[in-house]
Short mmCIF file of C-alpha atoms in Angstrom, two decimals:
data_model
loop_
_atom_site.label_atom_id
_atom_site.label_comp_id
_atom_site.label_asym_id
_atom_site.label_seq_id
_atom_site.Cartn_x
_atom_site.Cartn_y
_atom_site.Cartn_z
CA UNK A 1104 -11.22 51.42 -14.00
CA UNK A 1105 -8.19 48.99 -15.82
CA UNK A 1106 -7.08 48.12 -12.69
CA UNK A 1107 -11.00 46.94 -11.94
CA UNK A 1108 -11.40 45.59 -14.78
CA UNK A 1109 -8.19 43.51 -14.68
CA UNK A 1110 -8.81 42.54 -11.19
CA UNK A 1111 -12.31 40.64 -12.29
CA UNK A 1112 -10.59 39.57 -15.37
CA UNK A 1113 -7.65 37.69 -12.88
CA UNK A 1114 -10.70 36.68 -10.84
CA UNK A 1115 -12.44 35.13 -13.28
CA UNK A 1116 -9.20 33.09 -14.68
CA UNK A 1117 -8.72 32.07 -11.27
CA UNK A 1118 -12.36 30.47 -11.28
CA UNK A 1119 -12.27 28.86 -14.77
CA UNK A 1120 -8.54 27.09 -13.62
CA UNK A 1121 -10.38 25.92 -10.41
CA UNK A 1122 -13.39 24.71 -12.20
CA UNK A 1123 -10.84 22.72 -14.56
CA UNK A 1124 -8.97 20.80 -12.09
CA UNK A 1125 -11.88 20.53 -9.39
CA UNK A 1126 -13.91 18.69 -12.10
CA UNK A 1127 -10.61 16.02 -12.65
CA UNK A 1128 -10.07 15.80 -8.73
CA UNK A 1129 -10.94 12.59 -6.33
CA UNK A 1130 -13.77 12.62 -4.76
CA UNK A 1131 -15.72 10.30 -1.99
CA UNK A 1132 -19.24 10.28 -4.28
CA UNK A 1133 -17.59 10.09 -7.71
CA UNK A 1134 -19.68 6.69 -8.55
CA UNK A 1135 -22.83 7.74 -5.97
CA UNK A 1136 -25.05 7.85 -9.59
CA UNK A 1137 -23.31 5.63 -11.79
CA UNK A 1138 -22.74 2.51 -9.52
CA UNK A 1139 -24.20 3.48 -6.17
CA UNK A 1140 -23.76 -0.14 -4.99
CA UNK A 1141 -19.92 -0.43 -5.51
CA UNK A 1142 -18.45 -0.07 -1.97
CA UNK A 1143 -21.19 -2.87 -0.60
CA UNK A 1144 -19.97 -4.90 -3.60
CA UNK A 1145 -16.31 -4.64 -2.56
CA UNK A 1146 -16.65 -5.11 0.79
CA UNK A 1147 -18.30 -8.25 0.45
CA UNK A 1148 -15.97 -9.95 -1.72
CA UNK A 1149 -12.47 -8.76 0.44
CA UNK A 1150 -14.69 -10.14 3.59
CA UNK A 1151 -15.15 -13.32 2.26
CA UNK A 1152 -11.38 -13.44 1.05
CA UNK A 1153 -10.57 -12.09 4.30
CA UNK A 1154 -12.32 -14.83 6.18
CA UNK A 1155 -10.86 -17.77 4.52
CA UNK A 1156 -7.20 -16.12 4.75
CA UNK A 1157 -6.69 -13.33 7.06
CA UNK A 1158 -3.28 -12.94 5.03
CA UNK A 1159 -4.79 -11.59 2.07
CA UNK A 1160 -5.71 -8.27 3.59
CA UNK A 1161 -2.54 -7.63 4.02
CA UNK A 1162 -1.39 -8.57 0.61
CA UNK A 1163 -4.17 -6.53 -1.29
CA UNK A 1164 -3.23 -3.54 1.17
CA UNK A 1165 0.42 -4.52 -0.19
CA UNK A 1166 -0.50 -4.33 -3.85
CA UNK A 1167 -1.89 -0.73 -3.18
CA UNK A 1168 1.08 0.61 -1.39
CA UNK A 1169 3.25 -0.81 -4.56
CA UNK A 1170 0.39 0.40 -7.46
CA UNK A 1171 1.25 3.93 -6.27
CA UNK A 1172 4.76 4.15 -5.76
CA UNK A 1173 4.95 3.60 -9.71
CA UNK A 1174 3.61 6.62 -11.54
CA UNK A 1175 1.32 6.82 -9.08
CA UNK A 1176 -2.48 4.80 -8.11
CA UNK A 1177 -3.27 4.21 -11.76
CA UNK A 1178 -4.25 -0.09 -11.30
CA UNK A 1179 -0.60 -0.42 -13.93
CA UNK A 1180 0.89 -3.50 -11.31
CA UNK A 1181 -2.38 -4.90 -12.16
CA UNK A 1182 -1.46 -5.61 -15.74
CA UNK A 1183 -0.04 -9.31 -16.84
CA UNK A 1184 3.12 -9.41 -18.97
CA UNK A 1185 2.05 -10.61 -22.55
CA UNK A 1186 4.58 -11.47 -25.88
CA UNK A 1187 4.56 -7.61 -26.37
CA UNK A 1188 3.71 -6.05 -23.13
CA UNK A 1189 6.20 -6.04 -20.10
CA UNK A 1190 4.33 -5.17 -17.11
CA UNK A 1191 5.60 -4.29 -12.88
CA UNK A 1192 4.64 -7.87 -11.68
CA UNK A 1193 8.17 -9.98 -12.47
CA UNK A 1194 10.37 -6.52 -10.97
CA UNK A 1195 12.24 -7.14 -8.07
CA UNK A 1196 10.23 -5.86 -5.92
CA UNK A 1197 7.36 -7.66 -6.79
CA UNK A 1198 8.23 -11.32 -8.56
CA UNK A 1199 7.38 -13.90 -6.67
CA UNK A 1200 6.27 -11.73 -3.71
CA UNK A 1201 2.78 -9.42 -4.36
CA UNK A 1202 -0.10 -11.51 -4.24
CA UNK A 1203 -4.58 -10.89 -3.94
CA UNK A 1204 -4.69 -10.12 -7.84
CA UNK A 1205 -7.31 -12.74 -8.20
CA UNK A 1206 -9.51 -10.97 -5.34
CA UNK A 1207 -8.80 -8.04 -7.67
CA UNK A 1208 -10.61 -9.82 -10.07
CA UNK A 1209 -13.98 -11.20 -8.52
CA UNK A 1210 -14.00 -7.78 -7.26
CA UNK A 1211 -13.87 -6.32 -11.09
CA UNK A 1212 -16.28 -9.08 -12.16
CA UNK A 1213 -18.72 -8.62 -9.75
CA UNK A 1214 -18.76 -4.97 -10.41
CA UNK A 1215 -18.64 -4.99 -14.10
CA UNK A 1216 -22.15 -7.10 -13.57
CA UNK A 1217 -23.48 -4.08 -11.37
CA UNK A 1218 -22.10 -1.12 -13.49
CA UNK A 1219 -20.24 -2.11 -16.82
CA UNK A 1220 -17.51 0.45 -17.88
CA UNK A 1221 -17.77 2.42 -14.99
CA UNK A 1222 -15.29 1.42 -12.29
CA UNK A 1223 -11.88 1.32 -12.47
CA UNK A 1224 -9.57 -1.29 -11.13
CA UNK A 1225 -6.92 1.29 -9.91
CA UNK A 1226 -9.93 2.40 -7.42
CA UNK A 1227 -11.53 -1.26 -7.05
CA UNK A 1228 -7.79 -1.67 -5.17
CA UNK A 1229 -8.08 1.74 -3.75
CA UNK A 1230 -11.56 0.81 -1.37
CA UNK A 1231 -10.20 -2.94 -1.47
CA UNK A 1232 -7.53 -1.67 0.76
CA UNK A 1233 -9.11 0.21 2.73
CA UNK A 1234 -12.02 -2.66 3.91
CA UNK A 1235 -8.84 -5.07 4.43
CA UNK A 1236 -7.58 -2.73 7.38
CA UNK A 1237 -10.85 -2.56 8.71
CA UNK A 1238 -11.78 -6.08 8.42
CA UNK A 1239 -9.10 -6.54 10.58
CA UNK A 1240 -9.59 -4.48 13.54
CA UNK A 1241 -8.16 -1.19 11.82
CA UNK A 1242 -9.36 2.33 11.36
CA UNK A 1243 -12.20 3.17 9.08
CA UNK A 1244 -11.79 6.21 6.35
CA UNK A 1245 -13.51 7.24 3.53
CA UNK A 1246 -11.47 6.49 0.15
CA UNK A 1247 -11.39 9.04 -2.42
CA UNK A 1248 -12.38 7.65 -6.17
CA UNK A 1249 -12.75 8.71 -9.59
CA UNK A 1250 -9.12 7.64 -10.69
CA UNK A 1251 -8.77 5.93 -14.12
CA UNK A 1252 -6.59 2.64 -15.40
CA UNK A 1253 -2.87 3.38 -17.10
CA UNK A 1254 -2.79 1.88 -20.38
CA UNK A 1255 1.23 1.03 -19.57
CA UNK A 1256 3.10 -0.04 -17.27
CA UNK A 1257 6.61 1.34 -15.70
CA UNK A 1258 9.20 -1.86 -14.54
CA UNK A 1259 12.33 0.12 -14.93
CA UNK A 1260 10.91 2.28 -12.02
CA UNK A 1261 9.36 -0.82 -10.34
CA UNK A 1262 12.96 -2.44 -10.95
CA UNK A 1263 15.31 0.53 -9.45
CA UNK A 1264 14.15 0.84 -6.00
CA UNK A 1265 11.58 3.43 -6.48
CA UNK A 1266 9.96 0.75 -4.35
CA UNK A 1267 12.16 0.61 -0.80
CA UNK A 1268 13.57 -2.79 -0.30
CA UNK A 1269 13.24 -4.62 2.96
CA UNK A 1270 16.93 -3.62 3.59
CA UNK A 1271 16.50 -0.28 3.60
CA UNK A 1272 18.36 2.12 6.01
CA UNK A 1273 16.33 5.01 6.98
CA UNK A 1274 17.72 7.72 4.66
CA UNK A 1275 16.30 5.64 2.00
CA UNK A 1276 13.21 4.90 3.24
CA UNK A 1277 12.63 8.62 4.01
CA UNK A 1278 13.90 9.73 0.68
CA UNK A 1279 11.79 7.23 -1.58
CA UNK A 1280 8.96 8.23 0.47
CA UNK A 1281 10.00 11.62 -0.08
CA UNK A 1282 10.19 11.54 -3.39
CA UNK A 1283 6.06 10.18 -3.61
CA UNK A 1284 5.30 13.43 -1.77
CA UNK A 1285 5.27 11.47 1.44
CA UNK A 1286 6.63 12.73 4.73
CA UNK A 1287 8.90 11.09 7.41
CA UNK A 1288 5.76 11.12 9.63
CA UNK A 1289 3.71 9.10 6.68
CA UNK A 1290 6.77 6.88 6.07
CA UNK A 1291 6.73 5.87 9.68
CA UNK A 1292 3.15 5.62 9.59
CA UNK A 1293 2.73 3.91 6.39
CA UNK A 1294 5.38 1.06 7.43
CA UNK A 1295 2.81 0.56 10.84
CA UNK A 1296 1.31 -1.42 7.55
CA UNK A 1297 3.54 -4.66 9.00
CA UNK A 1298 1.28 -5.18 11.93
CA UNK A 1299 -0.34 -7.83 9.35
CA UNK A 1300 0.72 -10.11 6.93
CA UNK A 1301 4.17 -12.27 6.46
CA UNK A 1302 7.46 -11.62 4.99
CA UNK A 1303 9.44 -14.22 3.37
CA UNK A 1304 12.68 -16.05 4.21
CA UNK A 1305 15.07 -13.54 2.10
CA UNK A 1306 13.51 -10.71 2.72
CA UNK A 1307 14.47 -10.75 6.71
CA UNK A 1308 17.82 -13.12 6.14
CA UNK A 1309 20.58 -10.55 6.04
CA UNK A 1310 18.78 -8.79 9.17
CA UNK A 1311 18.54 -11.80 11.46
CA UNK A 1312 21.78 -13.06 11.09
CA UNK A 1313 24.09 -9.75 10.09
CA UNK A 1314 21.50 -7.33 11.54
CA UNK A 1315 22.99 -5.86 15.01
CA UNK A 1316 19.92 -3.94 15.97
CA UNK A 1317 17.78 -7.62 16.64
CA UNK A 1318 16.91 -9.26 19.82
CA UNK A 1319 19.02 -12.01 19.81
CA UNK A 1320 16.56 -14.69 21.07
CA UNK A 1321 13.88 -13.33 18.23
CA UNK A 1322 16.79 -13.82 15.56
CA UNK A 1323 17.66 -17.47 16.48
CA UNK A 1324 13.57 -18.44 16.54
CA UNK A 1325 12.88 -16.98 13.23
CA UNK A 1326 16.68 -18.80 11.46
CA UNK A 1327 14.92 -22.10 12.35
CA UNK A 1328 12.89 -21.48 9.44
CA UNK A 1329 15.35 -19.00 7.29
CA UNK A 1330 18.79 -20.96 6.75
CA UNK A 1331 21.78 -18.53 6.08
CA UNK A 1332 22.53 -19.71 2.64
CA UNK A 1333 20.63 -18.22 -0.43
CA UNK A 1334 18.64 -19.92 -1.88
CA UNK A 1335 17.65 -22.54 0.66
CA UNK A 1336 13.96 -21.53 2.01
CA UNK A 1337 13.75 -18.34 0.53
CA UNK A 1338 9.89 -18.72 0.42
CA UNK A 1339 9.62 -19.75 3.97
CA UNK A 1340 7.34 -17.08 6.07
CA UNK A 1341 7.36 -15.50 9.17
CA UNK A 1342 4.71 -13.02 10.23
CA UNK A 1343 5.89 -9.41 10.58
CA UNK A 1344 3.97 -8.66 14.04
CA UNK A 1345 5.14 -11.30 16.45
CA UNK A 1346 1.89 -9.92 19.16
CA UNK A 1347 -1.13 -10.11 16.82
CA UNK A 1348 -0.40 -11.20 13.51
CA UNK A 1349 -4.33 -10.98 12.09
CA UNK A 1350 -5.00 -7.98 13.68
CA UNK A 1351 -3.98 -3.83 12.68
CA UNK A 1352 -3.02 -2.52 15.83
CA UNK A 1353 0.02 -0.72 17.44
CA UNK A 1354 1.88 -3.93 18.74
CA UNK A 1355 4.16 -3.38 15.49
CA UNK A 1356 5.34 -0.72 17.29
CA UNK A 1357 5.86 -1.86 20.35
CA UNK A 1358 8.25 -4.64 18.76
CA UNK A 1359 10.48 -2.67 17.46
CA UNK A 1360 11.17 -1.02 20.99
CA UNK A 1361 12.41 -4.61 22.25
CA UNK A 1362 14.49 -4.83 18.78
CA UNK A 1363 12.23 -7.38 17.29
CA UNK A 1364 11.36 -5.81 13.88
CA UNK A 1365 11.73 -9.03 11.07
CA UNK A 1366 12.91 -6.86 8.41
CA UNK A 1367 15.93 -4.31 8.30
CA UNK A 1368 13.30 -1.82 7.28
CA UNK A 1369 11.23 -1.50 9.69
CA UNK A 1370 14.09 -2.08 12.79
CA UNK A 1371 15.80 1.00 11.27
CA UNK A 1372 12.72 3.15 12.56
CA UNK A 1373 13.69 2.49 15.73
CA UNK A 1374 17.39 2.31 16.54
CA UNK A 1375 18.76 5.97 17.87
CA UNK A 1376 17.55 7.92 14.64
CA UNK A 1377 15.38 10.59 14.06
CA UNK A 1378 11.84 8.50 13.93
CA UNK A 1379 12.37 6.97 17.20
CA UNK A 1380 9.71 9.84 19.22
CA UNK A 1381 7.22 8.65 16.47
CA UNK A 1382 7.38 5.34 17.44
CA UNK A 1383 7.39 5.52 20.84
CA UNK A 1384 4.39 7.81 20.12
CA UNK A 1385 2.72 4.90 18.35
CA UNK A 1386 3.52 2.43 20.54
CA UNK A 1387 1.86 4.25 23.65
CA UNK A 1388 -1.17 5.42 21.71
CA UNK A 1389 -3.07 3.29 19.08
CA UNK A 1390 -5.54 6.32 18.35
CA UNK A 1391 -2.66 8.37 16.83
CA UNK A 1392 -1.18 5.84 15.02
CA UNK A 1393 -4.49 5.35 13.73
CA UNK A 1394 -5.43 9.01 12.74
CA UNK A 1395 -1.51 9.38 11.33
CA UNK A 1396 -1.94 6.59 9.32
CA UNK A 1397 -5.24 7.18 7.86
CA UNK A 1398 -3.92 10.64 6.87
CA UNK A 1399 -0.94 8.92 4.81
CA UNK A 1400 -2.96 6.54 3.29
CA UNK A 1401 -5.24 9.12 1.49
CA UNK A 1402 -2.43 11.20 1.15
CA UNK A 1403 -1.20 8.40 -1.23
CA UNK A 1404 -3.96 7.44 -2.79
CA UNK A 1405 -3.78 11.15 -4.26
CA UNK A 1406 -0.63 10.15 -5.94
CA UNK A 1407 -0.76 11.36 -9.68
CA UNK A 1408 -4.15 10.07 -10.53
CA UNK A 1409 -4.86 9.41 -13.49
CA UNK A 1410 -8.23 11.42 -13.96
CA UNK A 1411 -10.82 13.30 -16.69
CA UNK A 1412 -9.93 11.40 -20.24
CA UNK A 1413 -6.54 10.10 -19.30
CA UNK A 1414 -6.27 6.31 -19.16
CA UNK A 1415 -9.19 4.08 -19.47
CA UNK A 1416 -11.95 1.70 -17.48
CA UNK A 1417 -10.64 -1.34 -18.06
CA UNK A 1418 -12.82 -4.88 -18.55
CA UNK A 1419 -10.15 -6.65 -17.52
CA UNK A 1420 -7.51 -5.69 -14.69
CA UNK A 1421 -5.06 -7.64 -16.07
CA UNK A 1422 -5.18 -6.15 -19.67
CA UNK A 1423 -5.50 -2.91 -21.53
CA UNK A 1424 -8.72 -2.53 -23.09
#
């Protein structure tokens, strides 16, 4: 009889503990009531952005990938630096180089219209992301929502490489991944991210001119527009995907076979290691980089929410309430 009783007594733990964090978890409907327009509202803003510059879906998808990595997708690189607030945008990783916050905001301010203090901006840049890959050309998944806005920011973390550099080997880019609950496989995955979008000039400088895993022809096109010394046309782009630039697709991977990866980071995926089978996988089928890739990105997206009463909606992206 104590045994059944403390068996139903466990049981019934068990279900209050589930009912606790199931109410705080993600979920695909969490605004289906409160703002049952927002995913229309978002997709028609990043379409419009998208059509004028196909860049910009690549830079918003680029904002999301860096939101998470610090303290997870909680909108804090969305915050401005004011007199008494130092925010993630002026790290290293980030000064000068993340970009789309203003699509950020006609998103917010479109949305605050529909559903005042409802949506957050760490899941306006959640779906924002995801319509960006589809707009051009890639794979379609629905994004999980209900995450709420950090009332701080983190640039020590953003600052110390929690963030993997562009001259990354891969034992870093496998550990920082690793250490966001990522695997290899989602690492490799995740970086199939540089089939859009541009890199600047010092990003990719060391690589094409001390890199020794480059196509030597591809090196000397893209120095014409990257001189050696620092300093000198650091801000000068190149696109990351030589084949289709504007367009998510597998040719990423198919670049780095012939050594033509811009940045040390992503050639390092492909040069005798242990991701090589994964991209020669991705390279020879588009639907599995696909599926892979779509399984990383929500897998991130999960990262440390901030969910229930933590954090805030904010009226603003770029400020605490």
């Amino acid at each position: 009889m104590a045994s059944s009783f403390c068996s139903l007594a466990l049981a019934l733990l068990l279900l209050l503990l589930t009912a606790g964090t199931s109410s705080a978890n993600l979920s695909n409907n969490f605004y289906s009531k409160t703002c049952p327009n927002l995913f229309n509202t978002v997709k028609s803003v990043v379409k419009s952005a998208v059509a004028k510059e196909p860049r910009i879906g690549a830079s918003i998808l680029r904002l999301f990938f860096h939101d998470c990595f610090v303290d997870g997708c909680d909108g804090s690189l969305l915050l401005d630096d004011t007199p008494s607030f130092l925010g993630e945008k002026t790290a290293a990783a980030n000064n000068n180089s993340v970009r789309g916050f203003e699509v950020i905001d006609d998103i917010k301010s479109r949305v605050e219209k529909l559903c005042p203090g409802v949506v957050s901006c760490a899941d306006i840049l959640a779906i924002a992301s995801r319509d960006s890959v589809v707009l051009l050309g890639g794979p379609f998944w629905k994004v999980k929502v209900g995450r709420r806005d950090s009332r701080t920011a983190n640039f020590t973390a953003a600052n110390t490489g929690v963030i993997p550099p562009p001259t990354s080997n891969l034992t870093n880019l496998i550990n920082t991944f690793q250490a966001q609950g990522l695997s290899t496989k989602d690492m490799v995955a995740l970086s199939g991210a540089h089939t859009i979008g541009k890199a600047r000039c010092t990003s990719f400088r060391d690589h094409i001119y001390n890199g020794t895993n480059i196509d030597r022809k591809f090196a000397l096109v893209r120095q014409r527009k990257c001189p050696r010394t620092n300093g000198t046309g650091d801000n000068n782009l190149a696109v990351l995907d030589l084949r289709t630039p504007k367009h998510f697709d597998n040719n990423y991977f198919k670049n780095l076979l012939n050594k033509k990866g811009l940045l040390n980071s992503d050639q390092v995926l492909f040069n005798g290691g242990a991701t090589d089978s994964l991209v020669r996988t991705y390279s020879e089928n588009n639907k599995v980089f696909d599926s892979d890739f779509v399984t990383a990105m929500i897998k991130m997206g999960d990262n440390k929410p901030l969910t229930g009463s933590r954090g805030e909606i904010r009226k603003n992206c770029r400020r605490v309430n």
